[in-house]
Steps between C-alpha positions, in 0.01 A plus 500: 500500500642838403476822693264741318749786556783302332544619140832328431433130558340313210195282552594136558349265240449151637458196275153345484425219743514148367200268481132544443372848583254515790138541399352563843262206442702226673296209636560317822585130494146422617348699213720324243412158645126587496529597133686176423229292669235687304682423171546136600128461579409632156755274334352204688144581397618526139681167537174320577361618167806355324690238707811549287547842664540333840838368386640854499382592851747510790485203736453731799187647341360153437565398861328813630203440272480134603467600865222744412300257286531215751385721787206636297390154388573506124628146434505529120718810500723357771536183292625696196761670714608175666540337158726782385706485821532121459616551140767741619623265771532213251681730258742608775582142597523344155583799285217400265147630459245224566263403221190597703611859571355835395834580335414253225176684430702820476722345235194384304340847513817677385530296178 
């Protein structure tokens, strides 16, 4: 900071700060997590319209949804999620996608 009465010293020019500029709209961790859960719920509802979309959902989202559907008494929806989780566990152990999985329906739809 320069003294207003000083006429000899030049103004100091500082380089710009690195990184993303602040917007003043920063969210808390809880707000970001709430938004993520909201997106995951909508992805899950879209996945029941097309089971091939369930393959792309994170495992944590499927586990959260499974708990919700079991507690609310929706056995059909819980069964779809359990089948996808079982497919993933078999794929992790064997390294292969089982023949009965939703991933095979995804491959058929993409052709």
